[in-house]
Amino acid sequence: MQNRRDFIKQSGTACAAIAGLGFLTTLESCSAPAAVTASSYDAATNKISLPLSSFGAQNKLVIGGPNGDYNIFLIKNSDAEITALQLKCTHRGHGVNMQEAGLHCPLHGSDFDFSGNVTNGPAKLPLKKFPVKIENGNAIILLA
Ligand code: FES
C-alpha cells in the first residue's frame, strides 16, 4: 500500500502540498497555488470537523487524511449535502488525484466521477464514501 508521502512525491507535489491533517487544500487547478485553511480531527470520535466556509467559492476540496492516511475528497452539493470520498483507488490502493473532469488514479488509469463511481477501469468498485453531517456551519466527516 502506498503511504501519503509516496503519493505526494509521485503526484507532482506542487499542487498537493498537504503535510498532514490540519491542512486543507483546494485543488481545483494544479497550476493555482493551494489555499490552506485549518480543519480538525478528533481521534476519540474518529471525526473531522471542517467549517463550511473552507469551501469559499469552490465546491470541491481535498483534505489530508488523519495520521498520514489517504486524502479525502469533498464536494459540496449544497449547504446541506456534502459527499466525502477516500482517495484510495479500489483497484490496488494507489492514491487518487482530483482533476477537472473527475478523480483519476495514475497507476493504471482508473477514473471515477465526483460521486466516486467508476467511469473507467480497471477498478470495478466505487471509492469509499464517508458519512457527512452538517452541524452549526461545520461539515462533520465520520471516518468509521
Ligand atoms: S491502483 Fe488505481 S488503477 Fe490500479
PDB file of C-alpha atoms and ligand atoms in Angstrom:
ATOM      1  CA  MET A   1       0.000   0.000   0.000  1.00  0.00           C
ATOM      2  CA  GLN A   2       1.240   3.442  -0.858  1.00  0.00           C
ATOM      3  CA  ASN A   3       1.598   5.844   2.016  1.00  0.00           C
ATOM      4  CA  ARG A   4       0.838   9.515   1.733  1.00  0.00           C
ATOM      5  CA  ARG A   5       4.463  10.596   1.430  1.00  0.00           C
ATOM      6  CA  ASP A   6       4.933   8.376  -1.619  1.00  0.00           C
ATOM      7  CA  PHE A   7       1.663   9.577  -3.053  1.00  0.00           C
ATOM      8  CA  ILE A   8       2.668  13.224  -2.794  1.00  0.00           C
ATOM      9  CA  LYS A   9       6.076  12.543  -4.333  1.00  0.00           C
ATOM     10  CA  GLN A  10       4.511  10.694  -7.234  1.00  0.00           C
ATOM     11  CA  SER A  11       1.760  13.218  -7.723  1.00  0.00           C
ATOM     12  CA  GLY A  12       3.983  16.072  -8.595  1.00  0.00           C
ATOM     13  CA  THR A  13       3.833  17.766  -5.208  1.00  0.00           C
ATOM     14  CA  ALA A  14       3.382  21.382  -6.252  1.00  0.00           C
ATOM     15  CA  CYS A  15      -0.366  21.092  -6.342  1.00  0.00           C
ATOM     16  CA  ALA A  16      -0.696  18.725  -3.418  1.00  0.00           C
ATOM     17  CA  ALA A  17       1.454  20.074  -0.644  1.00  0.00           C
ATOM     18  CA  ILE A  18      -0.582  18.561   2.127  1.00  0.00           C
ATOM     19  CA  ALA A  19       1.613  17.900   5.133  1.00  0.00           C
ATOM     20  CA  GLY A  20      -0.961  16.258   7.359  1.00  0.00           C
ATOM     21  CA  LEU A  21      -4.367  16.748   8.819  1.00  0.00           C
ATOM     22  CA  GLY A  22      -4.859  20.274   9.961  1.00  0.00           C
ATOM     23  CA  PHE A  23      -4.397  21.500   6.449  1.00  0.00           C
ATOM     24  CA  LEU A  24      -6.927  21.737   3.756  1.00  0.00           C
ATOM     25  CA  THR A  25      -6.122  22.296   0.166  1.00  0.00           C
ATOM     26  CA  THR A  26      -8.219  23.367  -2.755  1.00  0.00           C
ATOM     27  CA  LEU A  27      -7.019  21.605  -5.834  1.00  0.00           C
ATOM     28  CA  GLU A  28      -9.363  22.964  -8.436  1.00  0.00           C
ATOM     29  CA  SER A  29      -6.357  23.574 -10.617  1.00  0.00           C
ATOM     30  CA  CYS A  30      -2.857  22.248 -10.219  1.00  0.00           C
ATOM     31  CA  SER A  31      -1.495  25.443 -11.697  1.00  0.00           C
ATOM     32  CA  ALA A  32      -3.004  27.628  -8.974  1.00  0.00           C
ATOM     33  CA  PRO A  33      -1.417  27.908  -5.551  1.00  0.00           C
ATOM     34  CA  ALA A  34      -3.237  25.936  -2.893  1.00  0.00           C
ATOM     35  CA  ALA A  35      -5.351  27.739  -0.325  1.00  0.00           C
ATOM     36  CA  VAL A  36      -4.762  26.369   3.153  1.00  0.00           C
ATOM     37  CA  THR A  37      -7.264  26.506   5.975  1.00  0.00           C
ATOM     38  CA  ALA A  38      -7.428  24.778   9.337  1.00  0.00           C
ATOM     39  CA  SER A  39      -9.532  21.707   9.914  1.00  0.00           C
ATOM     40  CA  SER A  40      -9.523  19.428  12.912  1.00  0.00           C
ATOM     41  CA  TYR A  41      -9.534  15.745  13.665  1.00  0.00           C
ATOM     42  CA  ASP A  42     -10.878  14.185  16.866  1.00  0.00           C
ATOM     43  CA  ALA A  43      -9.199  10.814  17.363  1.00  0.00           C
ATOM     44  CA  ALA A  44     -11.601   9.826  20.156  1.00  0.00           C
ATOM     45  CA  THR A  45     -14.601  10.012  17.842  1.00  0.00           C
ATOM     46  CA  ASN A  46     -12.699   9.496  14.567  1.00  0.00           C
ATOM     47  CA  LYS A  47     -14.317  12.596  13.077  1.00  0.00           C
ATOM     48  CA  ILE A  48     -13.029  15.534  11.104  1.00  0.00           C
ATOM     49  CA  SER A  49     -14.725  18.886  11.613  1.00  0.00           C
ATOM     50  CA  LEU A  50     -14.426  21.378   8.812  1.00  0.00           C
ATOM     51  CA  PRO A  51     -16.047  24.831   8.575  1.00  0.00           C
ATOM     52  CA  LEU A  52     -18.274  25.099   5.509  1.00  0.00           C
ATOM     53  CA  SER A  53     -16.615  28.464   4.892  1.00  0.00           C
ATOM     54  CA  SER A  54     -13.476  26.489   3.955  1.00  0.00           C
ATOM     55  CA  PHE A  55     -15.025  25.857   0.564  1.00  0.00           C
ATOM     56  CA  GLY A  56     -15.050  29.549  -0.262  1.00  0.00           C
ATOM     57  CA  ALA A  57     -16.285  29.988  -3.820  1.00  0.00           C
ATOM     58  CA  GLN A  58     -15.271  26.425  -4.709  1.00  0.00           C
ATOM     59  CA  ASN A  59     -17.429  23.361  -4.250  1.00  0.00           C
ATOM     60  CA  LYS A  60     -14.575  20.832  -4.205  1.00  0.00           C
ATOM     61  CA  LEU A  61     -11.748  20.321  -1.712  1.00  0.00           C
ATOM     62  CA  VAL A  62      -9.098  17.750  -0.891  1.00  0.00           C
ATOM     63  CA  ILE A  63      -8.016  17.369   2.718  1.00  0.00           C
ATOM     64  CA  GLY A  64      -5.343  15.166   4.230  1.00  0.00           C
ATOM     65  CA  GLY A  65      -6.469  12.022   5.985  1.00  0.00           C
ATOM     66  CA  PRO A  66      -5.558  11.690   9.665  1.00  0.00           C
ATOM     67  CA  ASN A  67      -2.245  10.115  10.612  1.00  0.00           C
ATOM     68  CA  GLY A  68      -0.937  10.108   7.058  1.00  0.00           C
ATOM     69  CA  ASP A  69      -3.898   8.174   5.710  1.00  0.00           C
ATOM     70  CA  TYR A  70      -5.247   8.709   2.207  1.00  0.00           C
ATOM     71  CA  ASN A  71      -6.519  12.138   1.279  1.00  0.00           C
ATOM     72  CA  ILE A  72     -10.240  12.807   1.340  1.00  0.00           C
ATOM     73  CA  PHE A  73     -12.153  14.475  -1.485  1.00  0.00           C
ATOM     74  CA  LEU A  74     -15.119  16.658  -0.551  1.00  0.00           C
ATOM     75  CA  ILE A  75     -17.764  18.041  -2.850  1.00  0.00           C
ATOM     76  CA  LYS A  76     -20.424  20.423  -1.585  1.00  0.00           C
ATOM     77  CA  ASN A  77     -23.629  19.585  -3.419  1.00  0.00           C
ATOM     78  CA  SER A  78     -25.482  22.169  -1.312  1.00  0.00           C
ATOM     79  CA  ASP A  79     -25.119  23.757   2.135  1.00  0.00           C
ATOM     80  CA  ALA A  80     -26.969  20.720   3.479  1.00  0.00           C
ATOM     81  CA  GLU A  81     -25.234  17.984   1.490  1.00  0.00           C
ATOM     82  CA  ILE A  82     -21.553  17.154   1.202  1.00  0.00           C
ATOM     83  CA  THR A  83     -20.048  13.986  -0.226  1.00  0.00           C
ATOM     84  CA  ALA A  84     -16.739  12.749   1.209  1.00  0.00           C
ATOM     85  CA  LEU A  85     -14.684  10.131  -0.635  1.00  0.00           C
ATOM     86  CA  GLN A  86     -11.465   8.388   0.361  1.00  0.00           C
ATOM     87  CA  LEU A  87      -8.919   8.970  -2.409  1.00  0.00           C
ATOM     88  CA  LYS A  88      -7.756   5.354  -2.352  1.00  0.00           C
ATOM     89  CA  CYS A  89      -8.131   3.513  -5.631  1.00  0.00           C
ATOM     90  CA  THR A  90     -10.295   0.413  -5.318  1.00  0.00           C
ATOM     91  CA  HIS A  91      -8.128  -1.406  -7.855  1.00  0.00           C
ATOM     92  CA  ARG A  92      -4.863  -1.756  -5.949  1.00  0.00           C
ATOM     93  CA  GLY A  93      -4.889   1.020  -3.401  1.00  0.00           C
ATOM     94  CA  HIS A  94      -2.932   3.781  -5.118  1.00  0.00           C
ATOM     95  CA  GLY A  95      -3.699   7.393  -4.256  1.00  0.00           C
ATOM     96  CA  VAL A  96      -6.307   9.044  -6.496  1.00  0.00           C
ATOM     97  CA  ASN A  97      -5.990  12.640  -7.727  1.00  0.00           C
ATOM     98  CA  MET A  98      -8.646  15.249  -8.309  1.00  0.00           C
ATOM     99  CA  GLN A  99      -8.792  16.580 -11.854  1.00  0.00           C
ATOM    100  CA  GLU A 100     -11.170  18.979 -13.554  1.00  0.00           C
ATOM    101  CA  ALA A 101     -13.364  16.261 -15.030  1.00  0.00           C
ATOM    102  CA  GLY A 102     -13.238  13.765 -12.176  1.00  0.00           C
ATOM    103  CA  LEU A 103     -10.957  11.668  -9.990  1.00  0.00           C
ATOM    104  CA  HIS A 104      -8.060   9.786 -11.554  1.00  0.00           C
ATOM    105  CA  CYS A 105      -5.710   7.042 -10.432  1.00  0.00           C
ATOM    106  CA  PRO A 106      -2.372   7.471 -12.216  1.00  0.00           C
ATOM    107  CA  LEU A 107      -1.124   3.941 -11.539  1.00  0.00           C
ATOM    108  CA  HIS A 108      -3.290   2.010 -14.021  1.00  0.00           C
ATOM    109  CA  GLY A 109      -5.618   4.742 -15.254  1.00  0.00           C
ATOM    110  CA  SER A 110      -8.875   4.167 -13.415  1.00  0.00           C
ATOM    111  CA  ASP A 111     -11.263   7.111 -13.420  1.00  0.00           C
ATOM    112  CA  PHE A 112     -14.078   7.943 -11.020  1.00  0.00           C
ATOM    113  CA  ASP A 113     -16.756  10.604 -11.169  1.00  0.00           C
ATOM    114  CA  PHE A 114     -17.189  13.130  -8.345  1.00  0.00           C
ATOM    115  CA  SER A 115     -19.643  10.741  -6.692  1.00  0.00           C
ATOM    116  CA  GLY A 116     -16.943   8.056  -6.574  1.00  0.00           C
ATOM    117  CA  ASN A 117     -18.430   5.820  -9.272  1.00  0.00           C
ATOM    118  CA  VAL A 118     -16.056   4.082 -11.695  1.00  0.00           C
ATOM    119  CA  THR A 119     -16.132   5.627 -15.157  1.00  0.00           C
ATOM    120  CA  ASN A 120     -13.065   3.816 -16.484  1.00  0.00           C
ATOM    121  CA  GLY A 121     -11.366   0.646 -15.204  1.00  0.00           C
ATOM    122  CA  PRO A 122      -9.550  -1.430 -14.277  1.00  0.00           C
ATOM    123  CA  ALA A 123     -11.136  -0.514 -10.915  1.00  0.00           C
ATOM    124  CA  LYS A 124     -14.560  -2.106 -10.584  1.00  0.00           C
ATOM    125  CA  LEU A 125     -15.767  -0.736  -7.246  1.00  0.00           C
ATOM    126  CA  PRO A 126     -16.627   2.854  -6.312  1.00  0.00           C
ATOM    127  CA  LEU A 127     -14.452   4.886  -3.957  1.00  0.00           C
ATOM    128  CA  LYS A 128     -15.197   4.542  -0.253  1.00  0.00           C
ATOM    129  CA  LYS A 129     -17.713   7.129   0.896  1.00  0.00           C
ATOM    130  CA  PHE A 130     -17.709   8.599   4.414  1.00  0.00           C
ATOM    131  CA  PRO A 131     -20.912   9.822   6.058  1.00  0.00           C
ATOM    132  CA  VAL A 132     -21.046  13.608   6.489  1.00  0.00           C
ATOM    133  CA  LYS A 133     -23.293  15.591   8.842  1.00  0.00           C
ATOM    134  CA  ILE A 134     -23.751  19.345   8.788  1.00  0.00           C
ATOM    135  CA  GLU A 135     -23.800  20.920  12.265  1.00  0.00           C
ATOM    136  CA  ASN A 136     -23.538  24.602  13.194  1.00  0.00           C
ATOM    137  CA  GLY A 137     -21.852  25.601   9.966  1.00  0.00           C
ATOM    138  CA  ASN A 138     -19.399  22.698  10.026  1.00  0.00           C
ATOM    139  CA  ALA A 139     -19.107  19.541   7.981  1.00  0.00           C
ATOM    140  CA  ILE A 140     -18.546  16.578  10.314  1.00  0.00           C
ATOM    141  CA  ILE A 141     -16.912  13.701   8.463  1.00  0.00           C
ATOM    142  CA  LEU A 142     -17.322  10.319  10.155  1.00  0.00           C
ATOM    143  CA  LEU A 143     -14.300   8.209   9.242  1.00  0.00           C
ATOM    144  CA  ALA A 144     -15.537   4.882  10.615  1.00  0.00           C
TER     145      ALA A 144
HETATM  146  S1  FES B   1      -4.312   1.104  -8.458  1.00  0.00           S
HETATM  147 FE1  FES B   1      -5.630   2.556  -9.376  1.00  0.00          FE
HETATM  148  S2  FES B   1      -5.959   1.800 -11.366  1.00  0.00           S
HETATM  149 FE2  FES B   1      -4.691   0.319 -10.443  1.00  0.00          FE
END
